[in-house]
Amino acid sequence: MLNTVSRTTLATAAFVVIGAHGALAQDATAFADRLVETSKLMGLSFSYGSATAEGDTVAISGFTFAVPGEDEPTEVPGEVVFEGVVETPEGGFTAERATIADIDYTDEEKGVSLSFANIVAEGIVLPAEVNLDAALEIGFELYDRFSAGPLTVSGTDGTEFFAVDTMEVWVEEPDAEGGYRSGYSVDGIRADLSTIEEPEAQPVIEAFGLEQFNASMDGLGTWWPETGTLEIEDLSFIVDELATLRLAMTLEGYTTELYQEMMKLNLKLAEMAEAGEELSEEQMAQFDEAMMAHMADVALGDGSLRYEDASLFNKTLEFVGAQQGVDGETFKAGLQFMVPMTLAEVEDEDFKAMVTSAVNTFIADPQNFTISAEPAEPIAFSEFEARAAEIEADPFVLVDMLNLRISANDETAPAE
């Protein structure tokens, strides 16, 4: 089942790239060839069987893509259809939207069926020339919006195992300062966990009311290439009636040059896939090292991790307390007593007082808990690596290094 979902995800990821490229209706083959060339910037190697045009609609069939490490190319089902195709004066192309056929797959041997519907890209742009110098424009002008869903994984008897109602990614036009704002949302994530047969899992599922798991994900951020500032305003993961986890941060040094270096790595991966080369563990490690080397000068400006409770904390107290033979309230009282003992060896008295106050406030009335980093100056990732031994020996070095702040039950929540 996981392999089926994985390959479908790859097919959809490929479509996001496909959906970002229109074609001249009078020369569909030239468009398809351009698409193959452009796709390499995304780290994918495409091929196709034929391309045809009728009016301002272009259809590509026999479309497959390959990625290093995959045994066989993945086929995009049916035709990829582009509507409202127009050639630009510069020699590029635009299209109003692109679609692929709904995906329906059944593995009788494993007893699993998968369906994926309504896969659409809108506001499509294909540049006149594809090269690394134009990587930024190609990457952020591929499409205005991509959406899909529902995605459903079920048994062949119709029993639903996992589903996502809708997923969407969007990119806005650059603002006055040249900032590219983008976001995503994944809504209606659900899973039937009551079908898990492991005996040790059932008590946990029942205690936290997870027989039917329901969740959603959202993200929003802006990147200013000229200054190298990347602001992640809010990445959130929400589990209905349990809790929400939110991440926000500002990074400095994420420049256009860095983006182009990442595209070079993508091109290398695409070339390997095109040649049918296997991606060894050693090669993967080399790619990871190269990426980390490019990221070394990226710096953390500030950040926060915020937990918002809906019922998870008290359910955890009840569950853990029951394992120790006490009720949740008794375990809570013991937890409050343990906080100062746990921090007894911390030398920074101000930090100790801040943590004690925040933790006890949250335990008494679990609303939200936030860990924030507010360094005086942005801290490069390379500095964390350089001080790794020091940090490992004494993790509290990070308290001063990041100017960590701990708080509970704050009234102000991140913007959604």
Coordinates of N, CA and C in Angstrom, one line a residue, residues 384 387 391 394-404:
F384 N 26.3 26.3 14.4 CA 25.8 25.2 15.2 C 26.7 24.0 15.0
R387 N 30.0 24.4 16.8 CA 29.9 24.2 18.3 C 29.2 23.0 18.7
I391 N 27.8 21.9 22.4 CA 26.4 21.8 22.6 C 26.1 20.4 23.2
D394 N 27.0 20.3 26.8 CA 26.2 21.1 27.6 C 25.1 21.8 26.8
P395 N 23.9 21.1 26.7 CA 22.9 21.6 25.8 C 22.4 23.0 26.2
F396 N 22.6 23.4 27.5 CA 22.1 24.7 27.9 C 22.9 25.9 27.3
V397 N 24.0 25.5 26.5 CA 24.7 26.5 25.8 C 23.7 27.2 24.8
L398 N 22.7 26.4 24.3 CA 21.8 27.0 23.4 C 20.9 28.1 24.0
V399 N 20.7 28.1 25.3 CA 19.9 29.0 26.0 C 20.4 30.4 25.7
D400 N 21.7 30.6 25.9 CA 22.3 32.0 25.6 C 22.6 32.2 24.1
M401 N 23.0 31.1 23.4 CA 23.2 31.2 22.0 C 22.0 31.7 21.2
L402 N 20.9 31.2 21.6 CA 19.6 31.5 20.9 C 18.7 32.5 21.6
N403 N 19.2 32.8 22.8 CA 18.3 33.7 23.7 C 16.9 33.1 23.8
L404 N 16.9 31.8 24.2 CA 15.6 31.1 24.3 C 14.7 31.7 25.3

